[in-house]
PDB file of C-alpha atoms in Angstrom:
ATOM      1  CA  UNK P  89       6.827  -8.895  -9.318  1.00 35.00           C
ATOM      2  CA  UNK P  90       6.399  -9.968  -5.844  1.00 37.00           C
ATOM      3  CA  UNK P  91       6.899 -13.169  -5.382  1.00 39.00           C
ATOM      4  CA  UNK P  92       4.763 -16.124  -3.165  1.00 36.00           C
ATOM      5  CA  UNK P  93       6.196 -19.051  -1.393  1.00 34.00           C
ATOM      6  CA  UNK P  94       4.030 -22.287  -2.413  1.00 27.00           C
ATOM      7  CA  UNK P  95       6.249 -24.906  -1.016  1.00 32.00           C
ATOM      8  CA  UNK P  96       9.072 -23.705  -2.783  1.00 32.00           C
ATOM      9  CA  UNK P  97       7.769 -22.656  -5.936  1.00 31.00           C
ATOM     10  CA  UNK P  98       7.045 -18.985  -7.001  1.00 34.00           C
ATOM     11  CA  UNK P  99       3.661 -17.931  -8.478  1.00 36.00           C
ATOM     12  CA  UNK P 100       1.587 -14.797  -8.834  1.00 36.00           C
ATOM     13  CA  UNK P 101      -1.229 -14.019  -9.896  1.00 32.00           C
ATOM     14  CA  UNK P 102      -0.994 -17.241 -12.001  1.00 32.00           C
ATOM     15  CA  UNK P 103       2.584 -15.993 -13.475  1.00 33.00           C
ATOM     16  CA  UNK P 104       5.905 -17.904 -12.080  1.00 35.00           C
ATOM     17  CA  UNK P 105       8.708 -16.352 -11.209  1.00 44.00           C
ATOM     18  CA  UNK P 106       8.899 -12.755 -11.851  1.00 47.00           C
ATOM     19  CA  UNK P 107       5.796 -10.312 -12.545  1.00 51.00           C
ATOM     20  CA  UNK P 108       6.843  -7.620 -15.046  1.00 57.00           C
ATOM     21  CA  UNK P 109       4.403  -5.899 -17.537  1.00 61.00           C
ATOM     22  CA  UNK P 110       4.628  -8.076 -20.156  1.00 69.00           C
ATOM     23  CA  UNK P 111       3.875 -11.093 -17.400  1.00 70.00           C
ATOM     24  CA  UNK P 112       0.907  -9.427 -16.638  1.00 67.00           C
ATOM     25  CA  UNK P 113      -0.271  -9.450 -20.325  1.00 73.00           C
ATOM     26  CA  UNK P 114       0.928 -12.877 -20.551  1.00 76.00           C
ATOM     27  CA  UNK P 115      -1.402 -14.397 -17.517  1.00 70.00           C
ATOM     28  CA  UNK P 116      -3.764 -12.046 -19.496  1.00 71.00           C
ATOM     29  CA  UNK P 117      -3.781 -13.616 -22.498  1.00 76.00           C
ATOM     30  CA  UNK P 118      -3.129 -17.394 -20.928  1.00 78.00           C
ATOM     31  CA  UNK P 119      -6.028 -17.570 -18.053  1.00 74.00           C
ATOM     32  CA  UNK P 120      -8.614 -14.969 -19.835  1.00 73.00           C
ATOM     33  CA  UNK P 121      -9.057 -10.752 -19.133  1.00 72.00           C
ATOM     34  CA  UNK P 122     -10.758 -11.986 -15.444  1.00 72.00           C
ATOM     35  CA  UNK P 123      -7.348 -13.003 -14.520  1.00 69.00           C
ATOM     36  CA  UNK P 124      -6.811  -9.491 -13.879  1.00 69.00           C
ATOM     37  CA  UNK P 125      -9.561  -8.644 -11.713  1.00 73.00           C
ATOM     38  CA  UNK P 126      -8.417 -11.620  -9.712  1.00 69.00           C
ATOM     39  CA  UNK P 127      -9.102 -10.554  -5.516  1.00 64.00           C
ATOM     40  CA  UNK P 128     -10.547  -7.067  -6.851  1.00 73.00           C
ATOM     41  CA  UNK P 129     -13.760  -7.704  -4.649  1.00 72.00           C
ATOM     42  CA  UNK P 130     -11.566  -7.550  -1.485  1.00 65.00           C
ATOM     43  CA  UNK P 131      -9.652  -4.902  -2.773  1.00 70.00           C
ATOM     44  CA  UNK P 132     -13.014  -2.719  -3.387  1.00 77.00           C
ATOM     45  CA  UNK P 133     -13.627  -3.562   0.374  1.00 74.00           C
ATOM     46  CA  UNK P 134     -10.641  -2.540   1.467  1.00 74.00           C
ATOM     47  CA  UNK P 135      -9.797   0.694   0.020  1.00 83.00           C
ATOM     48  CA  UNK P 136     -13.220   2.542   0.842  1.00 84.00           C
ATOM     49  CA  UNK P 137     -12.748   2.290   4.373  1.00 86.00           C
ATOM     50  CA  UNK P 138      -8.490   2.730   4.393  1.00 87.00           C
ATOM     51  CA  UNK P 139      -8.694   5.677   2.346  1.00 90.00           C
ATOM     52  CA  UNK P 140     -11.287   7.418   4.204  1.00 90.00           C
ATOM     53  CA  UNK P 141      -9.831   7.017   7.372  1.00 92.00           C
ATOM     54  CA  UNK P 142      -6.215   8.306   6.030  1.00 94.00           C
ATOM     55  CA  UNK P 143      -7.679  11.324   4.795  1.00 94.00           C
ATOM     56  CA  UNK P 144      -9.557  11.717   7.808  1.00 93.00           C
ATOM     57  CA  UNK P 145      -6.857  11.385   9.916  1.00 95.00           C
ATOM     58  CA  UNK P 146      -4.136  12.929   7.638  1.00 96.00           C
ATOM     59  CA  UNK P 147      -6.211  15.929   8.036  1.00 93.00           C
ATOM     60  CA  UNK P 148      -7.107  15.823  11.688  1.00 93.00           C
ATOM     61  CA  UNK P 149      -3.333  15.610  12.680  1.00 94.00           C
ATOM     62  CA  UNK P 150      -2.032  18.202  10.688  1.00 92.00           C
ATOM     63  CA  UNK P 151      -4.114  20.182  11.841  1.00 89.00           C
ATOM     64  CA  UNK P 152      -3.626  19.361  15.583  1.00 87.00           C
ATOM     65  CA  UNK P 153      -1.338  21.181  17.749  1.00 85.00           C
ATOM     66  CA  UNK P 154       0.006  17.892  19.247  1.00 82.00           C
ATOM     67  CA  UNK P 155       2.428  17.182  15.994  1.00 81.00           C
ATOM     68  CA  UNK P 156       3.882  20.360  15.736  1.00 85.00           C
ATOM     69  CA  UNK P 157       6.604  19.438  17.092  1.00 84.00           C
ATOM     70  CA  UNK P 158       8.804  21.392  14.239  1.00 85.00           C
ATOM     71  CA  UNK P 159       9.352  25.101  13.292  1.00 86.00           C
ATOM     72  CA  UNK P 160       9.407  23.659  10.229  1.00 89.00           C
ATOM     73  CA  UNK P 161       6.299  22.635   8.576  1.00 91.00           C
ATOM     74  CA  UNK P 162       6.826  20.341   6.110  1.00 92.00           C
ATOM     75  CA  UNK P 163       8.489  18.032   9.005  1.00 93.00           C
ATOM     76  CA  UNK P 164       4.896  18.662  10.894  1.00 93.00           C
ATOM     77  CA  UNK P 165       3.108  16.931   7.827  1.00 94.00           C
ATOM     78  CA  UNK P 166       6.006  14.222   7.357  1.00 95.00           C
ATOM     79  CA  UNK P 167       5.584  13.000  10.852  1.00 95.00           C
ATOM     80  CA  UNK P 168       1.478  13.567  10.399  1.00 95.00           C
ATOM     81  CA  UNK P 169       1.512  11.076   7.366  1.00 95.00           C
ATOM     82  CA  UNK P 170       3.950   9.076   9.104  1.00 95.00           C
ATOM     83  CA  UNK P 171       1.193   8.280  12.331  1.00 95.00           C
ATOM     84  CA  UNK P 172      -1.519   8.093   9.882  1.00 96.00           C
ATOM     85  CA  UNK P 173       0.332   5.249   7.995  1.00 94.00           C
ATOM     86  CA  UNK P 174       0.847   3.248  11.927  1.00 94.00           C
ATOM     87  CA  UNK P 175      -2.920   3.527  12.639  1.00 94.00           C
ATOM     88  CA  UNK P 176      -4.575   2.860   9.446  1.00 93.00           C
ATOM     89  CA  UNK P 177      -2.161  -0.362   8.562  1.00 90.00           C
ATOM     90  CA  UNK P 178      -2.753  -1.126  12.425  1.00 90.00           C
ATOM     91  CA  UNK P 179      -6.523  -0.982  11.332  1.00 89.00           C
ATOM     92  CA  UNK P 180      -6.683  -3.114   8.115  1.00 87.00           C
ATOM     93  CA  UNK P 181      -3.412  -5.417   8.118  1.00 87.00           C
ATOM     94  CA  UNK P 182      -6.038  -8.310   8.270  1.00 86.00           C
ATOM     95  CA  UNK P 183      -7.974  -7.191   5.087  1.00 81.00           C
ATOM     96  CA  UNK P 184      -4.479  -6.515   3.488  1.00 81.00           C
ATOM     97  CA  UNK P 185      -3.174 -10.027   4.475  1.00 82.00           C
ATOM     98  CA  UNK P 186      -6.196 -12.040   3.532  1.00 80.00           C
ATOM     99  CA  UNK P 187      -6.351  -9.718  -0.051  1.00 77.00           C
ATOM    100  CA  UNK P 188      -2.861 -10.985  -0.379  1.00 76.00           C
ATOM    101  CA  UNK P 189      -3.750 -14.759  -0.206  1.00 79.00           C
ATOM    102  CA  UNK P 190      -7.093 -14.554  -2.371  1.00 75.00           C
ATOM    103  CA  UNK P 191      -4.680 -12.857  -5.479  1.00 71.00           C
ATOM    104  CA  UNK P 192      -1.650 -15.485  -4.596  1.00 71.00           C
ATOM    105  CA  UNK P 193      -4.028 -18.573  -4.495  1.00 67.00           C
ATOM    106  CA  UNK P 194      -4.091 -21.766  -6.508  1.00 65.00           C
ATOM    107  CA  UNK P 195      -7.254 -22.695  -6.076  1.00 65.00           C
ATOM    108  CA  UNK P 196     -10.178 -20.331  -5.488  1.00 66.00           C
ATOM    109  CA  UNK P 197     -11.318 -20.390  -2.126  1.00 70.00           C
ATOM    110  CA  UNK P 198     -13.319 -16.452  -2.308  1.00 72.00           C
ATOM    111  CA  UNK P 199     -12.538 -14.345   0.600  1.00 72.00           C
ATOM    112  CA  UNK P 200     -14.769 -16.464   3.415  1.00 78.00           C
ATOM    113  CA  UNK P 201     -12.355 -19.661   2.748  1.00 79.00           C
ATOM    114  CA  UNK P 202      -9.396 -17.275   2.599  1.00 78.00           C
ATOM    115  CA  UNK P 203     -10.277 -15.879   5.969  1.00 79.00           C
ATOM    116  CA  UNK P 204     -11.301 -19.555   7.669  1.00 78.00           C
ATOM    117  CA  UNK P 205      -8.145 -20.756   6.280  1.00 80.00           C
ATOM    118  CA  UNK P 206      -5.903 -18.194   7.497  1.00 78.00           C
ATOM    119  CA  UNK P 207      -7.811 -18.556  10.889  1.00 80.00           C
ATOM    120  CA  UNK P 208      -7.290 -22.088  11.391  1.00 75.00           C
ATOM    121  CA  UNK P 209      -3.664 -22.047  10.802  1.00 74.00           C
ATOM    122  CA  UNK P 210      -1.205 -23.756  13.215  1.00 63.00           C
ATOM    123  CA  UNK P 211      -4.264 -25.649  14.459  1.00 58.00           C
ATOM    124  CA  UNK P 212      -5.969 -22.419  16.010  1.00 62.00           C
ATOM    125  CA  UNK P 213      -9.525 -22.655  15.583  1.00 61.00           C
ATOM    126  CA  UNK P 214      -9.355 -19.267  15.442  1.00 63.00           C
ATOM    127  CA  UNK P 215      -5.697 -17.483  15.352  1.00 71.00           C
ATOM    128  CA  UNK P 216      -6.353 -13.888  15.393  1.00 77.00           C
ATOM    129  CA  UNK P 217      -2.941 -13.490  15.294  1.00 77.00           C
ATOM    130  CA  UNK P 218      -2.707 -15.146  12.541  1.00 79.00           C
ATOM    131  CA  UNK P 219      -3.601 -12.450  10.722  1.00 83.00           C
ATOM    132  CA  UNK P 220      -0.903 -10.061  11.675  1.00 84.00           C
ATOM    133  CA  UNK P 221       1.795 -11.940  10.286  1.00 78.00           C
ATOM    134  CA  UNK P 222       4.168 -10.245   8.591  1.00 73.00           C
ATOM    135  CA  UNK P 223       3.086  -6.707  10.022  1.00 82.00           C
ATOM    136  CA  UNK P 224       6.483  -5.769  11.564  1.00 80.00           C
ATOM    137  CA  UNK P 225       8.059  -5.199   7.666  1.00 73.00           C
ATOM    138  CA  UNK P 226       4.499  -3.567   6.431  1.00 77.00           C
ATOM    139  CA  UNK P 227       4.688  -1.108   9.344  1.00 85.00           C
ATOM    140  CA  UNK P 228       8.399  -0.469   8.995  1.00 82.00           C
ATOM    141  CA  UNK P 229       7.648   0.040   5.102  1.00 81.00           C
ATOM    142  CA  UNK P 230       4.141   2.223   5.637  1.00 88.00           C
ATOM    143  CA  UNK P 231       5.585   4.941   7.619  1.00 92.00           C
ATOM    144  CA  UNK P 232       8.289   6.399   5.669  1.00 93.00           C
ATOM    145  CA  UNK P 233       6.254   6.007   2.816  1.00 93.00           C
ATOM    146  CA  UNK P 234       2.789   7.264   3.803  1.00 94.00           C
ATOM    147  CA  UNK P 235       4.972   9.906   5.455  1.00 95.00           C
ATOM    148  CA  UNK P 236       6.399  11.056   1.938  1.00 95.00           C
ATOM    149  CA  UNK P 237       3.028  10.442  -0.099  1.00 96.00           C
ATOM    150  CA  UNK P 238       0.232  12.168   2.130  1.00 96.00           C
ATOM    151  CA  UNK P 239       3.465  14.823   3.669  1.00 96.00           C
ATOM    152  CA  UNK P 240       4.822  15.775   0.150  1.00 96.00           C
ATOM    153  CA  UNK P 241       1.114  15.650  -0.943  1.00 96.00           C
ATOM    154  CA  UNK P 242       0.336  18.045   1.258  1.00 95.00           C
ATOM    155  CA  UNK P 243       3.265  19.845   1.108  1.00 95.00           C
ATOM    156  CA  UNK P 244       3.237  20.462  -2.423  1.00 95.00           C
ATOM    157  CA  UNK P 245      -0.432  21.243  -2.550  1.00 94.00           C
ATOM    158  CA  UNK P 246      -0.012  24.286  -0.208  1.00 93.00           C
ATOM    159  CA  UNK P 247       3.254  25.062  -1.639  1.00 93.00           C
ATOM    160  CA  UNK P 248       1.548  25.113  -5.548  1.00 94.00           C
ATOM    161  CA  UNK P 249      -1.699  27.308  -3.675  1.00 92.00           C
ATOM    162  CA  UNK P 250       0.822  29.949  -2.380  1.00 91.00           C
ATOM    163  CA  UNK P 251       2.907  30.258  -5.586  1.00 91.00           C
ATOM    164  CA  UNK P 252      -0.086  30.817  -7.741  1.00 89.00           C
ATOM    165  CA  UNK P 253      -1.875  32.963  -5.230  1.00 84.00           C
ATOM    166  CA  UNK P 254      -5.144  30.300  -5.922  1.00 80.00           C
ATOM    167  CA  UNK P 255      -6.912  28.496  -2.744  1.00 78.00           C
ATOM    168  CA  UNK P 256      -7.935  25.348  -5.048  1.00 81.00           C
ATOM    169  CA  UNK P 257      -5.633  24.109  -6.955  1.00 89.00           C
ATOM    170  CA  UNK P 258      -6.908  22.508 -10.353  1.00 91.00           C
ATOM    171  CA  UNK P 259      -7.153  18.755 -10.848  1.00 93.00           C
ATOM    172  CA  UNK P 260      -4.170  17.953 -13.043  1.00 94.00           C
ATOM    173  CA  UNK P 261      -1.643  20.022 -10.674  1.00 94.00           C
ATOM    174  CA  UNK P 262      -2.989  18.122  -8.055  1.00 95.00           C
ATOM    175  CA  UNK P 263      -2.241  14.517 -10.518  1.00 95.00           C
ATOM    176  CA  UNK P 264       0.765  15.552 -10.920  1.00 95.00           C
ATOM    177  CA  UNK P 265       1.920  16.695  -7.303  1.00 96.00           C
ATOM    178  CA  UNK P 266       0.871  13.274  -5.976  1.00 96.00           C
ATOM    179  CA  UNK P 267       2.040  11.078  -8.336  1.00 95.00           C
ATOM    180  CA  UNK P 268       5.454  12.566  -7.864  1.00 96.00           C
ATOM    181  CA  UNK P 269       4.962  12.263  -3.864  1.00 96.00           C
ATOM    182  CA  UNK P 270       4.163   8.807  -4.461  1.00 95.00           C
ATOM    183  CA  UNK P 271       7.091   7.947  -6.739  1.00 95.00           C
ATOM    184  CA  UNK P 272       9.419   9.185  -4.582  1.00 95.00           C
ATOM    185  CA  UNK P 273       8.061   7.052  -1.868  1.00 94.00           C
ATOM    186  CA  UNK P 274       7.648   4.028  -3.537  1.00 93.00           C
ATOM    187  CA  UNK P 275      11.284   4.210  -4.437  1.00 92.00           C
ATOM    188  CA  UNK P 276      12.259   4.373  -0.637  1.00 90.00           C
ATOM    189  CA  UNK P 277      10.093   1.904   0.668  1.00 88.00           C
ATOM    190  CA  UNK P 278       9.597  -0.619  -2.304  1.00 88.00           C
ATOM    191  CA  UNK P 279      12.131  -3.050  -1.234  1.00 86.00           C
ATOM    192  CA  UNK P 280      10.073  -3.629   2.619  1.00 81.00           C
ATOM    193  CA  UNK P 281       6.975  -3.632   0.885  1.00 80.00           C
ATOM    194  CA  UNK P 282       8.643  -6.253  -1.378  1.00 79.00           C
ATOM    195  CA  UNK P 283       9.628  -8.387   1.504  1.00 79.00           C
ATOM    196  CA  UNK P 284       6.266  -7.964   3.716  1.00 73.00           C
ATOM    197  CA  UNK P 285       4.246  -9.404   0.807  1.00 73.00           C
ATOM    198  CA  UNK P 286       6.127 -12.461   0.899  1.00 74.00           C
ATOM    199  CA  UNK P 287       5.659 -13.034   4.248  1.00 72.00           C
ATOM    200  CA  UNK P 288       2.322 -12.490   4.009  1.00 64.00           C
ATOM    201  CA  UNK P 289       1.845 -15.178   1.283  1.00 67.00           C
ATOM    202  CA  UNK P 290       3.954 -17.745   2.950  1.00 68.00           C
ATOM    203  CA  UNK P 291       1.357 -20.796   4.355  1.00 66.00           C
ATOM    204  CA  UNK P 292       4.006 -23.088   5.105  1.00 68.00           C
ATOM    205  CA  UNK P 293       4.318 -24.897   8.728  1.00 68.00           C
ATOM    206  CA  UNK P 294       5.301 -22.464  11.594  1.00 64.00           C
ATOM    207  CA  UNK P 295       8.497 -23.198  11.887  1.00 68.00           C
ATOM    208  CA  UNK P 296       9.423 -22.427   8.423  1.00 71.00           C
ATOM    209  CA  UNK P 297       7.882 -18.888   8.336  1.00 70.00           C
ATOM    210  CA  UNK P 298      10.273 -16.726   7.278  1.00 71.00           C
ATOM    211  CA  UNK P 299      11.897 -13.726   9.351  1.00 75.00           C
ATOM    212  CA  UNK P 300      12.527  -9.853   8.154  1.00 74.00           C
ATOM    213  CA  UNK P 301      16.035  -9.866   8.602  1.00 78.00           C
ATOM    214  CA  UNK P 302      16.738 -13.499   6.819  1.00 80.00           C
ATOM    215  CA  UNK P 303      14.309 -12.814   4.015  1.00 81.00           C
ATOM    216  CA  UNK P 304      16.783  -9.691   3.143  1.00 81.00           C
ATOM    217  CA  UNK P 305      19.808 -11.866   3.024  1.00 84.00           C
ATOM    218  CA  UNK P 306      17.986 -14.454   0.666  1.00 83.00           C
ATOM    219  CA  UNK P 307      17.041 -11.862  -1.598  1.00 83.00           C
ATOM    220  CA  UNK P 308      20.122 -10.219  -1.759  1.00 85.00           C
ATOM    221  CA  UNK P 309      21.987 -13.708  -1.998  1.00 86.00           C
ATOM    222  CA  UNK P 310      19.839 -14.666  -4.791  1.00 85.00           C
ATOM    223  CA  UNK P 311      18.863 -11.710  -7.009  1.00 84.00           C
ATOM    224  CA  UNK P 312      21.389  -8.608  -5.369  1.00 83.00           C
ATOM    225  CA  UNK P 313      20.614  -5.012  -5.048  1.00 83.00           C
ATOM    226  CA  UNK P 314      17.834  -5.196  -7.946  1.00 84.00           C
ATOM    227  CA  UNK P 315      16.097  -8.354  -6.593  1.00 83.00           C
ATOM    228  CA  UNK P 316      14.675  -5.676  -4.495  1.00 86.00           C
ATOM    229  CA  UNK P 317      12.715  -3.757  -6.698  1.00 88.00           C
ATOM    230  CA  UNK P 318      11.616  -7.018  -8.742  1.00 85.00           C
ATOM    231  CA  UNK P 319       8.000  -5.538 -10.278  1.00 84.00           C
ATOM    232  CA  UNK P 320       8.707  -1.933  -9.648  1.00 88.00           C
ATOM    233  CA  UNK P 321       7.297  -0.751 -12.801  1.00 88.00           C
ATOM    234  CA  UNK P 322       4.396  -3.108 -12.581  1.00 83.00           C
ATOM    235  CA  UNK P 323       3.335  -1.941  -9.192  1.00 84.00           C
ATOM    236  CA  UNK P 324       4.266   1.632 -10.430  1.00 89.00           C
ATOM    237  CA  UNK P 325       1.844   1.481 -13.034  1.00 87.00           C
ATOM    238  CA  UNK P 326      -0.930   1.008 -10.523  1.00 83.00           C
ATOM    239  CA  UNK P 327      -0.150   2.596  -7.217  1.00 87.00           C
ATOM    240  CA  UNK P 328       1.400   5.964  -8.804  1.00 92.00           C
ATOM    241  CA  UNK P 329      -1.765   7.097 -11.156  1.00 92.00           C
ATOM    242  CA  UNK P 330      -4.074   5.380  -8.030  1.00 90.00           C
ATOM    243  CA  UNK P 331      -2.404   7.266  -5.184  1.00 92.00           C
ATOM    244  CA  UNK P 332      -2.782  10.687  -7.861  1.00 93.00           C
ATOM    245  CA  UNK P 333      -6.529  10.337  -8.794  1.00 93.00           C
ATOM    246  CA  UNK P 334      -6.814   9.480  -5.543  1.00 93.00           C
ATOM    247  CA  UNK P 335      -5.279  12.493  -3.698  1.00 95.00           C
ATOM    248  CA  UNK P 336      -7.066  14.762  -6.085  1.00 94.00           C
ATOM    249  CA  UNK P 337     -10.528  13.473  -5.770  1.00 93.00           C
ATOM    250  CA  UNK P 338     -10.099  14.119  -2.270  1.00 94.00           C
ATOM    251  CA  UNK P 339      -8.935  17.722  -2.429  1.00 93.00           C
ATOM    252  CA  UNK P 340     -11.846  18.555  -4.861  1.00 92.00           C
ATOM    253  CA  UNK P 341     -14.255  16.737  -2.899  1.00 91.00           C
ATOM    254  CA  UNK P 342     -13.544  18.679   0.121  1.00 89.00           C
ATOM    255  CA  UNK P 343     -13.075  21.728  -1.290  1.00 87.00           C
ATOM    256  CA  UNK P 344     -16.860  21.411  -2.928  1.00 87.00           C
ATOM    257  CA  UNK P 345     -17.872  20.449   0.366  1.00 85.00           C
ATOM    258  CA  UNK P 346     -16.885  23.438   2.268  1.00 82.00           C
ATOM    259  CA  UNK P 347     -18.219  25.474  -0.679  1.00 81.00           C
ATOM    260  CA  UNK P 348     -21.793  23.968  -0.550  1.00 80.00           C
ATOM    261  CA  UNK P 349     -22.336  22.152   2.512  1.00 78.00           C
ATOM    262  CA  UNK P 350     -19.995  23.363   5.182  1.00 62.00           C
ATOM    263  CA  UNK P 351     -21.651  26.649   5.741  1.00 54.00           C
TER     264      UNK P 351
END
């Protein structure tokens, strides 16, 4: 899995080393069936307000004139989900970064302790930079990959809706069209979101924090090529049937909305 810097050692989500599926049934079974709900409060928090806003503004810039910038349209919606990836991970890095810390903990601390601690590091009183750290990787990972989720999402959508002659596509085409979207761009992106999460989770002093380019090097010098998708299928397991149910909820949603509300 992704792994957290605790003065040298390596530990997620109460697992050392490496988080693989049968890790995660191992912490299971170890620490009790709350272990894996561990930081799902925060996580609640943050996806109601991150997903609204990328649909909202998925949909509000492909439909703009402004980002047709291509006579091709499937580039318009790559470089639509691309922006919409910058502003929402702009928007909730913090959330993201202090998520990161409550599931990567030793100790406890709930999400208020998280946040004062994260605050006070480097002996701010209050570092609101602090809570950007490590945003440089997450936005060079988000935008090629919201760019290929919500784009080929979209892409495929319309392109299923033309074939079939049908304005709504049903729920499962819609499963199925995201979850490939968002395999394909968790296989592009997976080794920067790799390395952004253990920047996030470093709480070392300052002047040990590491840096994109040297993190790379270590994980290549330590682990090669695969080191960088360490926890793929793990992380697959979640974000590829989350990103589908997700994607498809949304399309129904809206299409029942313009049926019944949007007169």
């Amino acid at each position: 899995g992704i792994n957290a810097e605790y003065g040298g050692q390596q530990k997620v989500l109460g697992a050392t080393k490496e988080l693989g599926v049968m890790q995660l049934f191992n912490a299971m079974r170890k620490e009790g069936l709350l272990t894996m709900w561990r930081g799902n409060g925060i996580s609640c928090i943050k996806i109601f307000p991150e997903n609204a806003l990328r649909f909202l503004l998925f949909e509000s810039l492909c439909s703009s004139d402004k980002l047709k910038v291509s006579r091709y349209d499937l580039v318009n919606k790559l470089i639509s989900g691309g922006v919409t990836g910058i502003l929402v991970q702009s928007l909730m890095y913090p959330v993201e970064l202090t998520k990161t810390r409550v599931m990567t903990a030793q100790s406890s601390r709930g999400i208020l302790g998280t946040v004062q601690a994260v605050a006070q590091e480097n002996g701010k009183r209050f570092g609101v930079l602090n809570f950007y750290q490590g945003i440089m990787p997450a936005l060079m990972g988000i935008i090629p990959f919201a760019a290929l989720q919500l784009g080929l999402s979209k892409a495929g959508t319309d392109l299923y809706s033309e074939w079939n002659s049908i304005g709504n596509p049903g729920f499962w085409p819609l499963l199925g069209i995201s979850s490939s979207a968002t395999l394909v761009a968790m296989g592009f992106t997976y080794p920067l979101q790799l390395t952004k999460c253990r920047m996030q989770a470093y709480t070392g002093p300052e002047s040990g924090r590491p840096k994109l380019f040297p993190m790379f090097a270590r994980i290549w010098k330590e682990t090669g090529a695969k080191g960088f998708y360490r926890g793929f299928s793990a992380n697959a397991l979640k974000a590829i049937p989350a990103s589908g149910i997700g994607w498809s909820v949304f399309q129904k949603t809206q299409k029942l909305y313009e049926t019944y509300i949007d007169y």
